[in-house]
Amino acid sequence: MKYRLLAGVSAFVATAALSACSSGAADAGAGGVTTVDVWLMRDSVSAAFQKEFTEGFEAAHPDIDVRIQIQEWDGIGQKITAALASNDAPDVIEAGNTQVAQFAESGGLLDLSDRKAELNGDDWLKGLAEPGSYEGRQYGIPYYAANRVVIYRKDLFEKAGVDATKITTRDEWIDATTKLNKGGTQGIYLPGQLWYALGGFIWDEGGDFATESGGRWKGALDTPEAQRGMAFYARLQALGKGPKDSDEDDPPQAEVMAQGQVAQIIQTPGGANVVVENNPGLKGKLGFFPIPGKTAGTPGAVFTGGSDLVVPAASGHPDAAVTFIKELTGDAWQKKLAVAMSYVPNRTTLASAVAGDPGASAMAVGAANGHATPNTPGWAAVEAENPVKDYMTAVLTGGDAAEEAAEASADITRAMNSGS
């Protein structure tokens, strides 16, 4: 299954009529049965899980029928925005966690703040819950999460005398990677523009990409904390031959790992499947561990990708919609979903559900220290031009770190406050 770590996308109200997007929120039919229309995203559930859940839900709630439509990721921001502006919106929509603020700003989402207790909000993953809120109100209900881990070659670690279970801090990680980076082996393949990984190192230092004061956002890459995060990234990146001017998709880093003597990459666990597909000889030779933190007691901070469930304000059946969400995000179905799809459940107390899946369990450890990008609709403008990537390349190719950070911070400030 392909993980989508969603970033914010620019959204606009479509001028064309919404066609073939939803069958509408059907009125209760004969016998008082209500039909709840739901949009779920491609690959967020398997066909088998969807069938099992629908049958189980309808058996438990005979007064509600579920009608699920699978949506494509490409163009979904615009499609949701158009649906929210129409009178024909579905009752429940799966949205990328960092998209929720944009949709909430439009006024098109139902405020679910008063339903948090019944939806087990006390122990939601922070990286899903925080971006699901906007201006102090909860609009998005955490659905599932995925985050990056370290995928490593067991055979290369053994050859170098490195025990992955002993890597619990960033300093130990650097020492182990240095030891691995010998004899034709790349200690780590880390492209220069893997900015989500940089975000984790910045958050570990207490910094962020941007900060807000008095309703205005300001880029924060020039803070001491953020610069320390970039300095660590540079140390780690130097222990391999990753390109300094591209990201994880150019070339696809899992394919690079499959082709050569690469000891480690930073990716979601699904990347291991890509490695084996490209080099079947590596089957059984890949392992996982959480990105290490500064201290042994705390895993490294990670960007939490994944989805929230939202209810359009135009839903004709908001109570039935919340009932659907309560079931899908509740204990029983979250555990089944995590096992079926190798996801991290939406709550920290459910992490044990994936204990038997090495990749997912490593994700779950990291997810406990999950973060999201700045929670504002203006962040979409930053990602559209992404000065963070240019900043990283500039520093890695010898630019003055402080000057480059100041320039990138100014670009972030402009983008976030102009929305352009």
Short mmCIF file of C-alpha atoms in Angstrom, two decimals:
data_model
loop_
_atom_site.label_atom_id
_atom_site.label_comp_id
_atom_site.label_asym_id
_atom_site.label_seq_id
_atom_site.Cartn_x
_atom_site.Cartn_y
_atom_site.Cartn_z
CA MET A 1 0.00 0.00 0.00
CA LYS A 2 1.23 3.44 -0.86
CA TYR A 3 1.49 5.92 1.98
CA ARG A 4 0.50 9.50 1.23
CA LEU A 5 2.07 11.95 3.67
CA LEU A 6 -0.13 14.84 2.90
CA ALA A 7 0.97 18.42 2.79
CA GLY A 8 -1.35 21.38 2.49
CA VAL A 9 -2.61 22.18 -0.99
CA SER A 10 -4.03 25.42 -2.33
CA ALA A 11 -7.81 25.30 -2.41
CA PHE A 12 -10.33 27.40 -4.26
CA VAL A 13 -14.07 27.35 -4.78
CA ALA A 14 -14.74 25.76 -8.13
CA THR A 15 -16.92 27.82 -10.40
CA ALA A 16 -18.18 24.85 -12.32
CA ALA A 17 -21.08 22.88 -10.94
CA LEU A 18 -20.10 19.91 -8.82
CA SER A 19 -20.88 16.85 -10.90
CA ALA A 20 -20.64 13.16 -10.08
CA CYS A 21 -19.02 13.99 -6.74
CA SER A 22 -21.75 13.00 -4.37
CA SER A 23 -25.17 11.50 -4.46
CA GLY A 24 -26.10 13.96 -1.76
CA ALA A 25 -27.13 13.37 1.82
CA ALA A 26 -30.16 11.22 1.29
CA ASP A 27 -33.23 11.78 3.40
CA ALA A 28 -34.37 9.03 5.70
CA GLY A 29 -36.29 6.52 3.66
CA ALA A 30 -38.93 3.97 4.44
CA GLY A 31 -38.68 2.61 7.92
CA GLY A 32 -36.67 5.61 9.09
CA VAL A 33 -33.37 4.42 7.62
CA THR A 34 -30.85 7.22 7.02
CA THR A 35 -28.22 6.98 4.29
CA VAL A 36 -24.86 8.48 5.18
CA ASP A 37 -22.68 9.46 2.21
CA VAL A 38 -18.94 9.12 2.91
CA TRP A 39 -15.88 10.07 0.89
CA LEU A 40 -12.79 8.01 1.69
CA MET A 41 -9.49 8.36 -0.16
CA ARG A 42 -7.86 5.90 -2.51
CA ASP A 43 -5.74 3.37 -0.57
CA SER A 44 -6.85 4.56 2.85
CA VAL A 45 -8.76 1.29 3.23
CA SER A 46 -8.70 -1.96 1.31
CA ALA A 47 -11.82 -3.29 -0.39
CA ALA A 48 -11.93 -6.12 2.14
CA PHE A 49 -11.76 -3.78 5.14
CA GLN A 50 -14.37 -1.46 3.63
CA LYS A 51 -16.77 -4.37 3.17
CA GLU A 52 -16.16 -5.73 6.67
CA PHE A 53 -16.62 -2.33 8.30
CA THR A 54 -19.74 -1.43 6.33
CA GLU A 55 -21.42 -4.73 7.14
CA GLY A 56 -20.42 -4.49 10.80
CA PHE A 57 -21.55 -0.89 11.12
CA GLU A 58 -24.91 -1.46 9.49
CA ALA A 59 -25.54 -4.52 11.65
CA ALA A 60 -24.83 -2.45 14.76
CA HIS A 61 -26.86 0.51 13.47
CA PRO A 62 -29.78 -0.85 11.44
CA ASP A 63 -31.24 2.65 11.12
CA ILE A 64 -28.21 3.86 9.11
CA ASP A 65 -27.06 2.77 5.67
CA VAL A 66 -23.51 3.64 4.60
CA ARG A 67 -22.64 4.67 1.06
CA ILE A 68 -18.86 5.01 0.60
CA GLN A 69 -17.32 6.62 -2.46
CA ILE A 70 -13.57 6.30 -3.03
CA GLN A 71 -11.91 9.56 -4.09
CA GLU A 72 -8.58 10.18 -5.82
CA TRP A 73 -5.86 12.24 -4.15
CA ASP A 74 -5.13 14.21 -7.30
CA GLY A 75 -7.23 17.39 -7.19
CA ILE A 76 -9.02 16.45 -3.97
CA GLY A 77 -8.46 19.86 -2.35
CA GLN A 78 -10.42 21.64 -5.03
CA LYS A 79 -13.11 18.95 -5.08
CA ILE A 80 -13.69 19.14 -1.32
CA THR A 81 -13.77 22.93 -1.40
CA ALA A 82 -16.41 22.85 -4.12
CA ALA A 83 -18.44 20.27 -2.20
CA LEU A 84 -18.33 22.36 0.98
CA ALA A 85 -19.60 25.39 -0.95
CA SER A 86 -22.50 23.44 -2.43
CA ASN A 87 -25.79 22.19 -1.06
CA ASP A 88 -24.92 18.63 -2.10
CA ALA A 89 -22.04 17.75 0.20
CA PRO A 90 -21.45 14.25 1.55
CA ASP A 91 -21.94 13.68 5.26
CA VAL A 92 -18.36 12.57 6.08
CA ILE A 93 -15.14 13.40 4.24
CA GLU A 94 -11.65 12.04 4.76
CA ALA A 95 -9.18 14.92 4.48
CA GLY A 96 -5.42 15.08 4.79
CA ASN A 97 -4.61 16.27 8.30
CA THR A 98 -2.85 19.43 7.09
CA GLN A 99 -5.76 20.34 4.81
CA VAL A 100 -8.33 20.76 7.57
CA ALA A 101 -7.46 24.36 8.46
CA GLN A 102 -8.10 25.48 4.89
CA PHE A 103 -11.54 23.88 4.85
CA ALA A 104 -12.41 25.13 8.34
CA GLU A 105 -11.47 28.70 7.41
CA SER A 106 -14.15 28.67 4.72
CA GLY A 107 -16.85 27.99 7.29
CA GLY A 108 -17.82 24.81 5.50
CA LEU A 109 -17.10 22.34 8.33
CA LEU A 110 -19.13 21.38 11.36
CA ASP A 111 -17.53 22.29 14.69
CA LEU A 112 -17.12 19.02 16.60
CA SER A 113 -15.50 20.44 19.72
CA ASP A 114 -18.39 19.37 21.95
CA ARG A 115 -18.08 15.77 20.69
CA LYS A 116 -14.40 15.29 21.62
CA ALA A 117 -15.09 13.38 24.84
CA GLU A 118 -17.33 10.76 23.20
CA LEU A 119 -14.79 10.45 20.36
CA ASN A 120 -11.92 9.62 22.80
CA GLY A 121 -10.14 12.94 22.27
CA ASP A 122 -8.03 12.75 25.43
CA ASP A 123 -5.29 10.64 23.86
CA TRP A 124 -5.45 11.48 20.15
CA LEU A 125 -2.12 11.66 18.36
CA LYS A 126 -1.00 15.26 18.55
CA GLY A 127 0.14 15.25 14.92
CA LEU A 128 -3.43 14.49 13.83
CA ALA A 129 -5.41 16.36 16.47
CA GLU A 130 -3.61 19.70 16.28
CA PRO A 131 -3.94 20.23 12.52
CA GLY A 132 -7.55 19.05 12.84
CA SER A 133 -8.30 22.14 14.92
CA TYR A 134 -8.60 25.74 13.80
CA GLU A 135 -8.79 28.83 15.99
CA GLY A 136 -9.35 26.71 19.06
CA ARG A 137 -12.16 24.60 17.65
CA GLN A 138 -11.99 20.93 16.64
CA TYR A 139 -13.15 20.21 13.10
CA GLY A 140 -11.10 17.15 12.14
CA ILE A 141 -11.32 13.86 14.02
CA PRO A 142 -8.07 11.81 13.85
CA TYR A 143 -8.48 8.79 11.57
CA TYR A 144 -5.07 7.16 11.01
CA ALA A 145 -1.42 8.17 10.87
CA ALA A 146 1.81 7.30 9.09
CA ASN A 147 5.26 8.72 9.64
CA ARG A 148 8.86 8.14 8.63
CA VAL A 149 11.17 5.64 10.28
CA VAL A 150 14.67 4.40 9.53
CA ILE A 151 14.72 1.45 7.12
CA TYR A 152 18.04 -0.37 7.38
CA ARG A 153 19.95 -3.28 5.90
CA LYS A 154 20.38 -5.94 8.56
CA ASP A 155 23.24 -7.60 6.68
CA LEU A 156 25.24 -4.38 6.35
CA PHE A 157 24.70 -3.55 10.02
CA GLU A 158 25.88 -7.01 11.03
CA LYS A 159 28.93 -6.75 8.77
CA ALA A 160 29.88 -3.43 10.37
CA GLY A 161 29.26 -4.73 13.88
CA VAL A 162 26.40 -2.28 14.49
CA ASP A 163 23.45 -3.31 16.67
CA ALA A 164 20.36 -1.32 15.61
CA THR A 165 18.70 -1.93 18.99
CA LYS A 166 21.48 0.07 20.65
CA ILE A 167 20.78 3.22 18.60
CA THR A 168 18.60 5.25 20.96
CA THR A 169 19.98 8.79 20.60
CA ARG A 170 21.02 11.05 17.76
CA ASP A 171 24.65 10.92 18.86
CA GLU A 172 24.57 7.11 18.80
CA TRP A 173 22.97 7.28 15.37
CA ILE A 174 25.78 9.47 14.05
CA ASP A 175 28.40 7.14 15.52
CA ALA A 176 26.75 4.05 14.01
CA THR A 177 26.29 5.71 10.62
CA THR A 178 29.93 6.79 10.62
CA LYS A 179 30.95 3.20 11.28
CA LEU A 180 28.71 1.97 8.46
CA ASN A 181 30.05 4.53 6.00
CA LYS A 182 33.10 2.50 4.98
CA GLY A 183 34.24 -0.08 2.46
CA GLY A 184 31.94 1.01 -0.33
CA THR A 185 28.84 1.23 1.87
CA GLN A 186 26.89 4.47 2.23
CA GLY A 187 26.12 4.89 5.89
CA ILE A 188 22.86 6.57 4.90
CA TYR A 189 21.30 7.76 1.68
CA LEU A 190 19.79 11.13 2.61
CA PRO A 191 18.85 13.57 -0.18
CA GLY A 192 19.49 17.21 0.51
CA GLN A 193 15.87 18.32 0.40
CA LEU A 194 14.05 15.83 2.64
CA TRP A 195 12.51 18.72 4.51
CA TYR A 196 10.08 16.66 6.58
CA ALA A 197 13.07 14.95 8.18
CA LEU A 198 14.61 18.37 8.77
CA GLY A 199 11.40 19.38 10.50
CA GLY A 200 11.84 16.56 12.99
CA PHE A 201 15.35 17.70 13.87
CA ILE A 202 14.14 21.31 14.23
CA TRP A 203 11.26 20.25 16.49
CA ASP A 204 13.71 18.21 18.58
CA GLU A 205 15.62 21.42 19.22
CA GLY A 206 12.48 23.30 20.23
CA GLY A 207 12.12 25.23 16.98
CA ASP A 208 9.63 25.31 14.13
CA PHE A 209 9.29 26.39 10.50
CA ALA A 210 7.25 29.44 11.50
CA THR A 211 5.71 31.03 14.57
CA GLU A 212 2.61 33.13 15.09
CA SER A 213 2.19 36.29 17.12
CA GLY A 214 -0.75 38.65 17.12
CA GLY A 215 -2.35 36.92 14.17
CA ARG A 216 0.72 37.26 11.96
CA TRP A 217 3.04 34.43 10.98
CA LYS A 218 6.80 34.75 10.73
CA GLY A 219 9.35 32.36 9.28
CA ALA A 220 11.55 30.81 11.98
CA LEU A 221 14.38 29.03 10.17
CA ASP A 222 16.74 31.76 11.35
CA THR A 223 16.22 30.96 15.04
CA PRO A 224 19.07 29.24 16.93
CA GLU A 225 16.88 26.17 17.45
CA ALA A 226 16.10 25.75 13.75
CA GLN A 227 19.73 26.32 12.77
CA ARG A 228 20.82 23.59 15.19
CA GLY A 229 18.34 21.26 13.51
CA MET A 230 19.81 22.10 10.10
CA ALA A 231 23.33 21.57 11.41
CA PHE A 232 22.43 18.05 12.52
CA TYR A 233 20.83 17.33 9.14
CA ALA A 234 24.05 18.41 7.43
CA ARG A 235 26.15 16.10 9.65
CA LEU A 236 23.92 13.14 8.87
CA GLN A 237 23.62 13.88 5.15
CA ALA A 238 27.41 14.01 4.81
CA LEU A 239 27.63 10.33 5.83
CA GLY A 240 26.37 9.21 2.44
CA LYS A 241 26.27 10.23 -1.20
CA GLY A 242 22.74 11.60 -1.41
CA PRO A 243 22.25 14.51 -3.86
CA LYS A 244 22.21 17.91 -2.24
CA ASP A 245 19.78 19.47 -4.72
CA SER A 246 16.82 17.07 -4.83
CA ASP A 247 14.31 15.35 -2.59
CA GLU A 248 13.41 11.74 -1.84
CA ASP A 249 11.57 11.29 -5.13
CA ASP A 250 14.39 12.34 -7.48
CA PRO A 251 15.59 9.66 -7.72
CA PRO A 252 13.25 7.52 -5.61
CA GLN A 253 15.36 6.69 -2.58
CA ALA A 254 13.91 3.21 -2.10
CA GLU A 255 15.10 2.34 -5.61
CA VAL A 256 18.54 3.71 -4.77
CA MET A 257 18.66 1.50 -1.70
CA ALA A 258 17.70 -1.50 -3.82
CA GLN A 259 20.50 -0.87 -6.33
CA GLY A 260 23.48 -0.30 -4.08
CA GLN A 261 25.19 -0.71 -0.75
CA VAL A 262 22.98 1.75 1.14
CA ALA A 263 22.72 0.98 4.83
CA GLN A 264 19.81 3.28 5.76
CA ILE A 265 17.10 5.53 4.39
CA ILE A 266 14.46 7.63 6.13
CA GLN A 267 11.03 6.73 4.76
CA THR A 268 7.65 5.28 5.69
CA PRO A 269 7.84 1.50 6.17
CA GLY A 270 6.06 0.92 2.88
CA GLY A 271 9.33 1.92 1.22
CA ALA A 272 10.74 -1.47 2.24
CA ASN A 273 8.27 -3.12 -0.13
CA VAL A 274 9.60 -0.96 -2.97
CA VAL A 275 13.16 -1.95 -2.11
CA VAL A 276 12.32 -5.66 -2.27
CA GLU A 277 10.28 -5.25 -5.46
CA ASN A 278 13.36 -3.76 -7.12
CA ASN A 279 15.77 -6.24 -5.55
CA PRO A 280 14.14 -9.51 -4.41
CA GLY A 281 17.49 -10.60 -3.00
CA LEU A 282 16.94 -8.17 -0.11
CA LYS A 283 13.82 -9.93 1.11
CA GLY A 284 14.20 -10.59 4.81
CA LYS A 285 17.24 -8.30 5.07
CA LEU A 286 15.45 -5.08 5.95
CA GLY A 287 14.64 -3.81 9.41
CA PHE A 288 13.11 -0.71 11.00
CA PHE A 289 13.74 1.54 13.96
CA PRO A 290 12.25 4.89 15.05
CA ILE A 291 14.20 8.02 14.17
CA PRO A 292 16.32 8.59 17.30
CA GLY A 293 15.84 11.62 19.50
CA LYS A 294 18.30 13.75 21.45
CA THR A 295 17.88 11.58 24.54
CA ALA A 296 17.28 7.86 24.97
CA GLY A 297 13.94 8.35 26.66
CA THR A 298 12.27 10.24 23.82
CA PRO A 299 12.03 9.21 20.16
CA GLY A 300 12.91 11.75 17.53
CA ALA A 301 10.18 14.15 16.48
CA VAL A 302 8.48 13.23 13.21
CA PHE A 303 6.05 14.78 10.80
CA THR A 304 2.76 12.97 11.22
CA GLY A 305 1.02 12.39 7.92
CA GLY A 306 -2.37 10.84 7.66
CA SER A 307 -6.00 11.78 7.65
CA ASP A 308 -8.80 13.30 9.70
CA LEU A 309 -12.52 12.83 9.22
CA VAL A 310 -14.65 15.95 8.89
CA VAL A 311 -18.38 16.65 8.66
CA PRO A 312 -19.50 19.33 6.18
CA ALA A 313 -21.73 22.01 7.65
CA ALA A 314 -24.16 21.21 4.83
CA SER A 315 -24.52 17.57 5.91
CA GLY A 316 -28.15 16.56 6.12
CA HIS A 317 -27.41 13.98 8.80
CA PRO A 318 -24.77 15.31 11.20
CA ASP A 319 -25.70 13.00 14.08
CA ALA A 320 -25.53 9.90 11.89
CA ALA A 321 -22.25 11.23 10.47
CA VAL A 322 -20.78 11.47 13.97
CA THR A 323 -22.02 7.95 14.72
CA PHE A 324 -20.14 6.72 11.65
CA ILE A 325 -16.97 8.55 12.74
CA LYS A 326 -17.30 7.28 16.31
CA GLU A 327 -17.32 3.68 15.07
CA LEU A 328 -14.51 4.02 12.53
CA THR A 329 -12.24 5.86 14.99
CA GLY A 330 -13.20 3.74 18.00
CA ASP A 331 -11.10 1.04 19.64
CA ALA A 332 -12.36 -2.03 17.79
CA TRP A 333 -12.19 -0.73 14.24
CA GLN A 334 -9.00 1.28 14.78
CA LYS A 335 -7.20 -1.91 15.85
CA LYS A 336 -8.51 -3.80 12.83
CA LEU A 337 -7.61 -0.94 10.47
CA ALA A 338 -4.08 -0.68 11.86
CA VAL A 339 -3.44 -4.38 11.33
CA ALA A 340 -5.08 -4.50 7.91
CA MET A 341 -3.29 -1.42 6.51
CA SER A 342 -0.11 -1.19 8.65
CA TYR A 343 -1.20 2.20 9.95
CA VAL A 344 -0.56 3.89 13.27
CA PRO A 345 -3.87 4.04 15.17
CA ASN A 346 -5.28 7.47 15.97
CA ARG A 347 -4.61 7.23 19.71
CA THR A 348 -1.46 6.61 21.70
CA THR A 349 -3.19 4.00 23.86
CA LEU A 350 -3.77 1.77 20.82
CA ALA A 351 -0.14 1.48 19.73
CA SER A 352 0.00 -2.15 20.88
CA ALA A 353 -2.37 -3.07 18.03
CA VAL A 354 0.57 -3.07 15.59
CA ALA A 355 3.10 -4.75 17.88
CA GLY A 356 3.38 -7.68 15.48
CA ASP A 357 4.25 -5.48 12.48
CA PRO A 358 7.90 -4.31 12.74
CA GLY A 359 7.47 -1.32 10.43
CA ALA A 360 4.17 -0.15 11.86
CA SER A 361 5.35 -0.61 15.45
CA ALA A 362 8.41 1.54 14.73
CA MET A 363 6.06 4.15 13.29
CA ALA A 364 3.88 4.00 16.39
CA VAL A 365 6.85 4.76 18.65
CA GLY A 366 7.71 7.82 16.57
CA ALA A 367 4.09 8.92 16.29
CA ALA A 368 4.04 9.54 20.03
CA ASN A 369 6.31 12.52 19.26
CA GLY A 370 4.48 13.52 16.09
CA HIS A 371 4.14 17.08 14.82
CA ALA A 372 2.53 18.88 11.93
CA THR A 373 3.45 21.88 9.81
CA PRO A 374 2.17 25.30 11.00
CA ASN A 375 -1.58 25.05 11.43
CA THR A 376 -2.80 27.83 9.18
CA PRO A 377 -4.26 28.03 5.68
CA GLY A 378 -1.30 30.24 4.72
CA TRP A 379 1.09 27.29 4.93
CA ALA A 380 -0.18 26.09 1.56
CA ALA A 381 1.49 29.11 -0.07
CA VAL A 382 4.82 28.14 1.50
CA GLU A 383 4.67 24.63 0.12
CA ALA A 384 3.71 25.91 -3.31
CA GLU A 385 7.16 27.49 -3.72
CA ASN A 386 8.93 25.71 -0.85
CA PRO A 387 11.84 27.94 0.12
CA VAL A 388 12.78 25.31 2.74
CA LYS A 389 14.16 23.04 0.01
CA ASP A 390 16.20 25.85 -1.54
CA TYR A 391 17.53 26.77 1.90
CA MET A 392 18.66 23.23 2.60
CA THR A 393 20.50 22.94 -0.70
CA ALA A 394 22.14 26.32 -0.19
CA VAL A 395 23.50 25.33 3.23
CA LEU A 396 24.63 21.88 2.10
CA THR A 397 26.52 23.35 -0.85
CA GLY A 398 28.51 25.78 1.26
CA GLY A 399 26.27 28.79 1.71
CA ASP A 400 26.45 30.84 4.90
CA ALA A 401 23.97 29.08 7.21
CA ALA A 402 22.79 32.21 9.02
CA GLU A 403 22.35 34.27 5.86
CA GLU A 404 20.52 31.50 4.05
CA ALA A 405 18.24 30.92 7.05
CA ALA A 406 17.38 34.62 7.23
CA GLU A 407 16.52 34.71 3.53
CA ALA A 408 14.38 31.58 3.73
CA SER A 409 12.58 32.88 6.82
CA ALA A 410 11.75 36.11 4.99
CA ASP A 411 10.35 34.07 2.09
CA ILE A 412 8.21 32.02 4.47
CA THR A 413 6.93 35.19 6.19
CA ARG A 414 5.94 36.74 2.87
CA ALA A 415 4.22 33.61 1.60
CA MET A 416 2.27 32.88 4.77
CA ASN A 417 0.93 36.39 5.10
CA SER A 418 0.22 37.05 1.46
CA GLY A 419 -1.38 33.70 0.69
CA SER A 420 0.20 33.84 -2.75
#
